[in-house]
Amino acid sequence: YFFEPFDGTKVPDRWVYSKADPRAGMFTVSNGLFHADPWVNRGLQTFQDARFYQISAPLDQEARSGNQTFVVQFSVKHEQNIDCGGGYLKILPPDIDPEKLDGETPFNIMFGPDICGDKRLHIILRGEDGGVPNSRNQLSPFVDQLTHLYTLVLRPDMTYSVWMDLEEQLTGPIDKHWKGLVLPEHIPDPEAKKPEDWVDEKDMDDPEDVKPEDWKDIPSLIPDPEASQPKDWDEKEDGEWTAPMVPNPEMDDKTKEGGGSGEWKPRRIPNPEYKGSWVAPKIRNPDYQEGGSLDYTHGHVALDLWQVKSGTIFDNILITDDEDFA
């Protein structure tokens, strides 16, 4: 579906810069400061510090995952001894506008190293509900200045593998390693309604509790009788002035006399009719697929990342359905 070796002297024409950020960084094709072969080791390199980088290329043909194996593979060389910056790829759906690519552009897959304080290998998949959860399994990427190969394999049986320099680091069931990626088999019935006679108040007023005859119905707070409107108060700008509220001293006196005072409220007791919080009954999810599915349609490969210190070289970007070939 796609292979890019960057074996020319300039950025290939099929790569389209986004116009979303006029200050976004530019790429060059370079073999870097050190290499084994000056032509074979050429790649797409960032060369402007403290910039966002946003560029994408269309796949040779649309690719599908879900019903067939899908493989993303590419190499990354952080020869600048990176301290804060991304080195990951995004796989985008076909209907995006490459000239509007930015951090809000929806993607199907985001895979690759990200180093900025934390050092992690992102493995982010768009869920069936549109969310983009990261893998629960955390891998640390290489942080040296050498070239390293990263490979992600998604299979139709809902298993996956991650390889680093052709050594398998992770493998297993996708729905167990990504929280919220696959739609649940059962969901709350959207048409169910709480019965009108359902009681979900845990406590209630005691119907046998009555206000004492000597209870004094006086407010617990009163306007401060000693307060006065400030001289610089402007009612047009500040509104009508009101005195601040202070504790009612009469309330304390009445309390000392033995009777209660303030706003009377009956005591609270457990509600004998309490049934608990109402929960809608579950029904089978009409969108549920047995075993789950990552049925994405892919149309573009993109670099959409931030780097404080530039110099990263991306090379040999491969999108295929042939795991053995990768």
mmCIF file of C-alpha atoms in Angstrom:
data_model
loop_
_atom_site.group_PDB
_atom_site.id
_atom_site.type_symbol
_atom_site.label_atom_id
_atom_site.label_comp_id
_atom_site.label_asym_id
_atom_site.label_seq_id
_atom_site.Cartn_x
_atom_site.Cartn_y
_atom_site.Cartn_z
ATOM 1 C CA TYR A 1 0.000 0.000 0.000
ATOM 2 C CA PHE A 2 2.921 2.341 0.630
ATOM 3 C CA PHE A 3 6.702 2.350 0.758
ATOM 4 C CA GLU A 4 8.901 5.406 1.083
ATOM 5 C CA PRO A 5 12.711 4.967 1.121
ATOM 6 C CA PHE A 6 13.518 8.688 0.604
ATOM 7 C CA ASP A 7 16.289 7.758 -1.802
ATOM 8 C CA GLY A 8 16.292 11.060 -3.740
ATOM 9 C CA THR A 9 17.824 14.430 -2.955
ATOM 10 C CA LYS A 10 14.634 16.269 -1.974
ATOM 11 C CA VAL A 11 11.320 15.657 -0.275
ATOM 12 C CA PRO A 12 9.252 13.504 -2.688
ATOM 13 C CA ASP A 13 6.409 15.341 -4.416
ATOM 14 C CA ARG A 14 3.717 13.103 -2.977
ATOM 15 C CA TRP A 15 4.406 14.502 0.496
ATOM 16 C CA VAL A 16 2.123 17.485 1.196
ATOM 17 C CA TYR A 17 2.883 20.136 3.807
ATOM 18 C CA SER A 18 -0.028 21.294 5.949
ATOM 19 C CA LYS A 19 -0.918 24.985 5.816
ATOM 20 C CA ALA A 20 -2.656 24.906 9.200
ATOM 21 C CA ASP A 21 0.329 26.417 11.041
ATOM 22 C CA PRO A 22 2.359 28.998 9.083
ATOM 23 C CA ARG A 23 5.268 28.531 11.505
ATOM 24 C CA ALA A 24 5.422 24.758 11.091
ATOM 25 C CA GLY A 25 8.866 23.321 10.460
ATOM 26 C CA MET A 26 10.218 22.158 7.115
ATOM 27 C CA PHE A 27 11.823 18.830 6.266
ATOM 28 C CA THR A 28 14.875 17.977 4.228
ATOM 29 C CA VAL A 29 16.205 14.693 2.849
ATOM 30 C CA SER A 30 19.500 13.847 4.510
ATOM 31 C CA ASN A 31 21.746 10.962 5.500
ATOM 32 C CA GLY A 32 22.632 12.745 8.722
ATOM 33 C CA LEU A 33 25.904 13.351 10.469
ATOM 34 C CA PHE A 34 26.946 9.698 10.400
ATOM 35 C CA HIS A 35 25.755 6.743 8.328
ATOM 36 C CA ALA A 36 26.758 3.396 6.885
ATOM 37 C CA ASP A 37 25.779 4.232 3.305
ATOM 38 C CA PRO A 38 25.323 7.830 2.059
ATOM 39 C CA TRP A 39 22.400 6.865 -0.237
ATOM 40 C CA VAL A 40 20.723 3.933 1.479
ATOM 41 C CA ASN A 41 20.585 5.816 4.781
ATOM 42 C CA ARG A 42 18.925 8.939 3.418
ATOM 43 C CA GLY A 43 15.672 9.868 5.135
ATOM 44 C CA LEU A 44 13.222 12.664 5.917
ATOM 45 C CA GLN A 45 14.858 14.917 8.516
ATOM 46 C CA THR A 46 13.559 17.723 10.736
ATOM 47 C CA PHE A 47 15.975 20.663 10.759
ATOM 48 C CA GLN A 48 14.301 23.626 12.515
ATOM 49 C CA ASP A 49 14.253 23.747 16.316
ATOM 50 C CA ALA A 50 11.147 24.360 18.449
ATOM 51 C CA ARG A 51 8.614 23.726 15.686
ATOM 52 C CA PHE A 52 5.537 21.685 14.948
ATOM 53 C CA TYR A 53 5.974 19.441 11.906
ATOM 54 C CA GLN A 54 2.948 18.537 9.784
ATOM 55 C CA ILE A 55 3.284 16.640 6.523
ATOM 56 C CA SER A 56 1.451 13.701 4.946
ATOM 57 C CA ALA A 57 1.384 11.484 1.879
ATOM 58 C CA PRO A 58 -1.471 9.478 0.328
ATOM 59 C CA LEU A 59 -1.225 5.703 0.265
ATOM 60 C CA ASP A 60 -0.808 4.124 -3.159
ATOM 61 C CA GLN A 61 -4.261 2.653 -2.593
ATOM 62 C CA GLU A 62 -6.677 2.654 0.319
ATOM 63 C CA ALA A 63 -5.934 -0.025 2.890
ATOM 64 C CA ARG A 64 -8.265 -1.828 5.284
ATOM 65 C CA SER A 65 -7.695 -3.334 8.661
ATOM 66 C CA GLY A 66 -10.101 -5.481 10.600
ATOM 67 C CA ASN A 67 -10.660 -8.168 8.009
ATOM 68 C CA GLN A 68 -6.976 -8.511 7.093
ATOM 69 C CA THR A 69 -3.524 -8.055 8.585
ATOM 70 C CA PHE A 70 -2.258 -4.488 8.707
ATOM 71 C CA VAL A 71 1.399 -3.596 9.262
ATOM 72 C CA VAL A 72 3.039 -0.226 9.966
ATOM 73 C CA GLN A 73 6.833 -0.120 9.926
ATOM 74 C CA PHE A 74 9.406 2.680 9.828
ATOM 75 C CA SER A 75 12.806 3.640 11.166
ATOM 76 C CA VAL A 76 13.685 6.573 13.424
ATOM 77 C CA LYS A 77 17.108 8.061 14.114
ATOM 78 C CA HIS A 78 17.340 10.739 16.823
ATOM 79 C CA GLU A 79 20.900 11.735 16.009
ATOM 80 C CA GLN A 80 20.441 15.126 17.730
ATOM 81 C CA ASN A 81 20.292 13.354 21.134
ATOM 82 C CA ILE A 82 16.640 14.345 21.467
ATOM 83 C CA ASP A 83 15.382 15.777 24.756
ATOM 84 C CA CYS A 84 11.767 16.622 23.892
ATOM 85 C CA GLY A 85 10.040 15.626 20.690
ATOM 86 C CA GLY A 86 7.893 13.124 18.864
ATOM 87 C CA GLY A 87 9.058 10.437 16.478
ATOM 88 C CA TYR A 88 5.757 8.744 15.666
ATOM 89 C CA LEU A 89 3.584 8.222 12.594
ATOM 90 C CA LYS A 90 -0.147 8.731 12.211
ATOM 91 C CA ILE A 91 -2.269 6.669 9.838
ATOM 92 C CA LEU A 92 -5.208 8.777 8.666
ATOM 93 C CA PRO A 93 -8.567 8.007 7.021
ATOM 94 C CA PRO A 94 -8.988 8.777 3.302
ATOM 95 C CA ASP A 95 -11.273 11.803 3.650
ATOM 96 C CA ILE A 96 -8.886 14.230 5.383
ATOM 97 C CA ASP A 97 -7.573 17.421 3.755
ATOM 98 C CA PRO A 98 -3.747 17.198 3.884
ATOM 99 C CA GLU A 99 -3.384 20.981 3.756
ATOM 100 C CA LYS A 100 -5.436 21.266 6.970
ATOM 101 C CA LEU A 101 -3.549 18.599 8.898
ATOM 102 C CA ASP A 102 -3.073 19.532 12.568
ATOM 103 C CA GLY A 103 -3.327 18.016 16.019
ATOM 104 C CA GLU A 104 -7.135 17.897 15.799
ATOM 105 C CA THR A 105 -7.199 15.877 12.572
ATOM 106 C CA PRO A 106 -8.769 12.465 13.295
ATOM 107 C CA PHE A 107 -6.491 9.475 12.881
ATOM 108 C CA ASN A 108 -6.889 5.702 12.933
ATOM 109 C CA ILE A 109 -3.492 4.747 14.344
ATOM 110 C CA MET A 110 -0.671 6.621 16.069
ATOM 111 C CA PHE A 111 2.494 4.596 16.543
ATOM 112 C CA GLY A 112 6.065 5.392 17.465
ATOM 113 C CA PRO A 113 8.384 6.908 20.061
ATOM 114 C CA ASP A 114 7.643 10.084 22.008
ATOM 115 C CA ILE A 115 10.324 11.527 24.277
ATOM 116 C CA CYS A 116 9.630 14.564 26.450
ATOM 117 C CA GLY A 117 10.241 13.940 30.128
ATOM 118 C CA ASP A 118 8.475 10.592 29.891
ATOM 119 C CA LYS A 119 9.840 8.161 27.330
ATOM 120 C CA ARG A 120 7.152 6.008 25.778
ATOM 121 C CA LEU A 121 6.246 4.164 22.628
ATOM 122 C CA HIS A 122 2.755 5.290 21.608
ATOM 123 C CA ILE A 123 0.404 2.574 20.380
ATOM 124 C CA ILE A 124 -2.881 4.443 19.993
ATOM 125 C CA LEU A 125 -5.849 2.997 18.101
ATOM 126 C CA ARG A 126 -9.153 4.679 17.312
ATOM 127 C CA GLY A 127 -11.892 2.818 19.127
ATOM 128 C CA GLU A 128 -15.236 1.712 17.738
ATOM 129 C CA ASP A 129 -16.797 4.624 19.641
ATOM 130 C CA GLY A 130 -14.406 7.174 18.098
ATOM 131 C CA GLY A 131 -12.174 7.424 21.175
ATOM 132 C CA VAL A 132 -8.400 7.022 20.902
ATOM 133 C CA PRO A 133 -7.117 4.996 23.864
ATOM 134 C CA ASN A 134 -3.416 4.244 24.301
ATOM 135 C CA SER A 135 -2.236 0.725 25.030
ATOM 136 C CA ARG A 136 -2.225 -0.295 28.687
ATOM 137 C CA ASN A 137 1.165 -1.875 28.062
ATOM 138 C CA GLN A 138 3.945 0.681 28.236
ATOM 139 C CA LEU A 139 7.144 0.269 26.250
ATOM 140 C CA SER A 140 10.182 2.521 26.438
ATOM 141 C CA PRO A 141 11.617 3.431 23.028
ATOM 142 C CA PHE A 142 15.293 3.646 22.172
ATOM 143 C CA VAL A 143 16.782 6.970 23.280
ATOM 144 C CA ASP A 144 20.233 6.776 21.690
ATOM 145 C CA GLN A 145 21.429 8.449 18.456
ATOM 146 C CA LEU A 146 21.256 5.352 16.245
ATOM 147 C CA THR A 147 18.686 4.159 13.697
ATOM 148 C CA HIS A 148 15.968 1.876 15.071
ATOM 149 C CA LEU A 149 13.118 0.037 13.363
ATOM 150 C CA TYR A 150 9.595 0.032 14.832
ATOM 151 C CA THR A 151 6.866 -2.360 13.640
ATOM 152 C CA LEU A 152 3.181 -2.652 14.580
ATOM 153 C CA VAL A 153 1.092 -5.610 13.382
ATOM 154 C CA LEU A 154 -2.725 -5.716 13.711
ATOM 155 C CA ARG A 155 -4.390 -9.016 12.806
ATOM 156 C CA PRO A 156 -8.003 -9.877 11.895
ATOM 157 C CA ASP A 157 -8.248 -12.222 14.914
ATOM 158 C CA MET A 158 -7.939 -9.109 17.135
ATOM 159 C CA THR A 159 -4.366 -9.823 18.188
ATOM 160 C CA TYR A 160 -1.371 -7.557 17.745
ATOM 161 C CA SER A 161 2.417 -7.507 17.991
ATOM 162 C CA VAL A 162 4.977 -4.753 18.448
ATOM 163 C CA TRP A 163 8.540 -5.230 17.264
ATOM 164 C CA MET A 164 11.599 -3.081 17.934
ATOM 165 C CA ASP A 165 14.622 -3.768 15.727
ATOM 166 C CA LEU A 166 12.884 -6.973 14.573
ATOM 167 C CA GLU A 167 12.584 -8.322 18.130
ATOM 168 C CA GLU A 168 9.058 -8.872 19.416
ATOM 169 C CA GLN A 169 8.329 -6.785 22.517
ATOM 170 C CA LEU A 170 4.560 -7.129 22.926
ATOM 171 C CA THR A 171 1.874 -9.457 21.638
ATOM 172 C CA GLY A 172 -1.597 -10.455 22.734
ATOM 173 C CA PRO A 173 -5.341 -9.787 22.427
ATOM 174 C CA ILE A 174 -6.184 -6.211 21.473
ATOM 175 C CA ASP A 175 -9.369 -5.947 23.539
ATOM 176 C CA LYS A 176 -7.448 -6.898 26.706
ATOM 177 C CA HIS A 177 -4.588 -4.442 26.158
ATOM 178 C CA TRP A 178 -6.689 -1.392 25.193
ATOM 179 C CA LYS A 179 -9.340 -0.139 27.596
ATOM 180 C CA GLY A 180 -12.532 1.002 25.875
ATOM 181 C CA LEU A 181 -11.323 0.143 22.385
ATOM 182 C CA VAL A 182 -14.027 -2.388 21.529
ATOM 183 C CA LEU A 183 -17.730 -1.686 21.985
ATOM 184 C CA PRO A 184 -19.319 -3.630 24.892
ATOM 185 C CA GLU A 185 -21.571 -6.616 24.200
ATOM 186 C CA HIS A 186 -24.335 -5.207 26.410
ATOM 187 C CA ILE A 187 -25.414 -1.604 26.990
ATOM 188 C CA PRO A 188 -28.057 0.146 29.141
ATOM 189 C CA ASP A 189 -31.443 0.115 27.398
ATOM 190 C CA PRO A 190 -31.770 3.676 25.995
ATOM 191 C CA GLU A 191 -35.576 3.377 25.981
ATOM 192 C CA ALA A 192 -35.894 2.285 29.607
ATOM 193 C CA LYS A 193 -37.246 4.880 32.041
ATOM 194 C CA LYS A 194 -37.228 5.009 35.819
ATOM 195 C CA PRO A 195 -40.669 3.995 37.209
ATOM 196 C CA GLU A 196 -42.631 6.915 38.622
ATOM 197 C CA ASP A 197 -42.978 5.160 42.001
ATOM 198 C CA TRP A 198 -39.250 4.418 42.252
ATOM 199 C CA VAL A 199 -37.836 5.841 45.498
ATOM 200 C CA ASP A 200 -34.168 6.754 45.306
ATOM 201 C CA GLU A 201 -33.989 9.051 48.350
ATOM 202 C CA LYS A 202 -32.031 7.198 51.008
ATOM 203 C CA ASP A 203 -33.188 9.437 53.889
ATOM 204 C CA MET A 204 -36.416 11.284 54.579
ATOM 205 C CA ASP A 205 -37.897 13.782 57.043
ATOM 206 C CA ASP A 206 -39.250 12.084 60.164
ATOM 207 C CA PRO A 207 -43.056 12.550 59.882
ATOM 208 C CA GLU A 208 -43.408 12.183 63.669
ATOM 209 C CA ASP A 209 -40.909 14.890 64.495
ATOM 210 C CA VAL A 210 -42.617 18.182 65.387
ATOM 211 C CA LYS A 211 -41.251 21.622 66.108
ATOM 212 C CA PRO A 212 -40.953 22.326 69.850
ATOM 213 C CA GLU A 213 -43.445 24.872 71.192
ATOM 214 C CA ASP A 214 -40.646 27.083 72.527
ATOM 215 C CA TRP A 215 -38.745 27.104 69.229
ATOM 216 C CA LYS A 216 -37.805 30.634 68.222
ATOM 217 C CA ASP A 217 -38.212 31.260 64.486
ATOM 218 C CA ILE A 218 -35.473 33.802 64.052
ATOM 219 C CA PRO A 219 -32.875 33.980 61.293
ATOM 220 C CA SER A 220 -29.391 32.696 62.076
ATOM 221 C CA LEU A 221 -27.857 35.561 60.043
ATOM 222 C CA ILE A 222 -28.856 39.226 59.954
ATOM 223 C CA PRO A 223 -27.526 42.319 58.138
ATOM 224 C CA ASP A 224 -24.675 43.868 60.133
ATOM 225 C CA PRO A 225 -26.339 46.791 61.988
ATOM 226 C CA GLU A 226 -22.990 48.584 62.343
ATOM 227 C CA ALA A 227 -22.100 48.430 58.647
ATOM 228 C CA SER A 228 -22.556 51.505 56.472
ATOM 229 C CA GLN A 229 -22.333 52.136 52.768
ATOM 230 C CA PRO A 230 -18.791 53.128 51.684
ATOM 231 C CA LYS A 231 -18.437 56.729 50.552
ATOM 232 C CA ASP A 232 -17.001 55.682 47.181
ATOM 233 C CA TRP A 233 -19.871 53.282 46.456
ATOM 234 C CA ASP A 234 -21.363 53.984 43.030
ATOM 235 C CA GLU A 235 -24.779 52.371 42.588
ATOM 236 C CA LYS A 236 -24.597 52.784 38.797
ATOM 237 C CA GLU A 237 -21.408 50.719 38.626
ATOM 238 C CA ASP A 238 -21.571 48.672 41.820
ATOM 239 C CA GLY A 239 -25.321 48.113 42.097
ATOM 240 C CA GLU A 240 -27.503 48.550 45.165
ATOM 241 C CA TRP A 241 -25.488 48.345 48.375
ATOM 242 C CA THR A 242 -26.500 45.782 50.981
ATOM 243 C CA ALA A 243 -24.973 45.276 54.383
ATOM 244 C CA PRO A 244 -22.923 42.102 54.936
ATOM 245 C CA MET A 245 -24.567 39.325 56.933
ATOM 246 C CA VAL A 246 -23.397 38.498 60.463
ATOM 247 C CA PRO A 247 -24.466 35.867 63.047
ATOM 248 C CA ASN A 248 -27.657 36.819 64.842
ATOM 249 C CA PRO A 249 -26.720 37.475 68.498
ATOM 250 C CA GLU A 250 -30.342 37.011 69.537
ATOM 251 C CA MET A 251 -30.178 33.448 68.281
ATOM 252 C CA ASP A 252 -27.393 32.668 70.768
ATOM 253 C CA ASP A 253 -29.447 34.226 73.562
ATOM 254 C CA LYS A 254 -32.531 32.218 72.677
ATOM 255 C CA THR A 255 -30.477 29.026 72.540
ATOM 256 C CA LYS A 256 -29.134 29.720 76.017
ATOM 257 C CA GLU A 257 -32.696 30.060 77.273
ATOM 258 C CA GLY A 258 -33.203 26.390 76.539
ATOM 259 C CA GLY A 259 -35.355 26.534 73.394
ATOM 260 C CA GLY A 260 -34.095 26.054 69.868
ATOM 261 C CA SER A 261 -33.836 28.861 67.375
ATOM 262 C CA GLY A 262 -33.280 29.511 63.719
ATOM 263 C CA GLU A 263 -34.926 27.674 60.823
ATOM 264 C CA TRP A 264 -36.497 24.500 62.161
ATOM 265 C CA LYS A 265 -36.144 21.300 60.163
ATOM 266 C CA PRO A 266 -37.389 17.843 61.109
ATOM 267 C CA ARG A 267 -34.724 15.251 61.772
ATOM 268 C CA ARG A 268 -33.804 12.832 59.014
ATOM 269 C CA ILE A 269 -34.415 9.093 59.251
ATOM 270 C CA PRO A 270 -33.764 6.151 56.883
ATOM 271 C CA ASN A 271 -36.407 5.953 54.176
ATOM 272 C CA PRO A 272 -38.234 2.593 54.473
ATOM 273 C CA GLU A 273 -39.293 2.808 50.799
ATOM 274 C CA TYR A 274 -35.731 3.363 49.547
ATOM 275 C CA LYS A 275 -34.899 1.082 46.605
ATOM 276 C CA GLY A 276 -31.422 2.333 45.766
ATOM 277 C CA SER A 277 -30.175 4.144 42.693
ATOM 278 C CA TRP A 278 -32.132 3.191 39.600
ATOM 279 C CA VAL A 279 -30.091 1.554 36.852
ATOM 280 C CA ALA A 280 -31.418 0.896 33.371
ATOM 281 C CA PRO A 281 -31.565 -2.787 32.404
ATOM 282 C CA LYS A 282 -28.942 -4.030 29.958
ATOM 283 C CA ILE A 283 -29.711 -5.070 26.391
ATOM 284 C CA ARG A 284 -27.486 -6.547 23.698
ATOM 285 C CA ASN A 285 -25.554 -3.837 21.851
ATOM 286 C CA PRO A 286 -26.768 -3.777 18.216
ATOM 287 C CA ASP A 287 -23.328 -2.496 17.120
ATOM 288 C CA TYR A 288 -21.403 -5.226 18.935
ATOM 289 C CA GLN A 289 -19.226 -7.454 16.771
ATOM 290 C CA GLU A 290 -18.223 -10.875 18.021
ATOM 291 C CA GLY A 291 -14.525 -10.728 18.826
ATOM 292 C CA GLY A 292 -14.424 -6.992 18.116
ATOM 293 C CA SER A 293 -13.170 -5.294 15.002
ATOM 294 C CA LEU A 294 -10.676 -2.648 13.976
ATOM 295 C CA ASP A 295 -12.413 -2.045 10.685
ATOM 296 C CA TYR A 296 -10.553 1.086 9.611
ATOM 297 C CA THR A 297 -10.085 2.441 6.122
ATOM 298 C CA HIS A 298 -6.671 4.072 5.755
ATOM 299 C CA GLY A 299 -5.779 6.699 3.169
ATOM 300 C CA HIS A 300 -2.738 8.686 4.347
ATOM 301 C CA VAL A 301 0.437 8.391 6.379
ATOM 302 C CA ALA A 302 1.426 11.523 8.308
ATOM 303 C CA LEU A 303 3.976 13.117 10.573
ATOM 304 C CA ASP A 304 2.257 15.492 12.989
ATOM 305 C CA LEU A 305 4.578 16.181 15.886
ATOM 306 C CA TRP A 306 6.492 18.723 17.986
ATOM 307 C CA GLN A 307 10.260 18.871 18.439
ATOM 308 C CA VAL A 308 12.308 21.193 20.637
ATOM 309 C CA LYS A 309 15.614 20.047 19.190
ATOM 310 C CA SER A 310 15.432 19.030 15.518
ATOM 311 C CA GLY A 311 17.467 16.448 13.638
ATOM 312 C CA THR A 312 15.313 13.291 13.656
ATOM 313 C CA ILE A 313 15.494 11.182 10.477
ATOM 314 C CA PHE A 314 12.490 9.061 9.397
ATOM 315 C CA ASP A 315 13.067 6.385 6.780
ATOM 316 C CA ASN A 316 11.714 3.261 5.081
ATOM 317 C CA ILE A 317 8.050 3.896 5.878
ATOM 318 C CA LEU A 318 6.123 0.740 4.973
ATOM 319 C CA ILE A 319 2.374 0.056 5.021
ATOM 320 C CA THR A 320 1.493 -3.507 4.035
ATOM 321 C CA ASP A 321 -0.787 -6.462 4.744
ATOM 322 C CA ASP A 322 2.109 -8.937 4.539
ATOM 323 C CA GLU A 323 3.562 -9.566 7.984
ATOM 324 C CA ASP A 324 6.288 -11.852 6.619
ATOM 325 C CA PHE A 325 7.395 -9.229 4.094
ATOM 326 C CA ALA A 326 7.801 -6.634 6.845
#
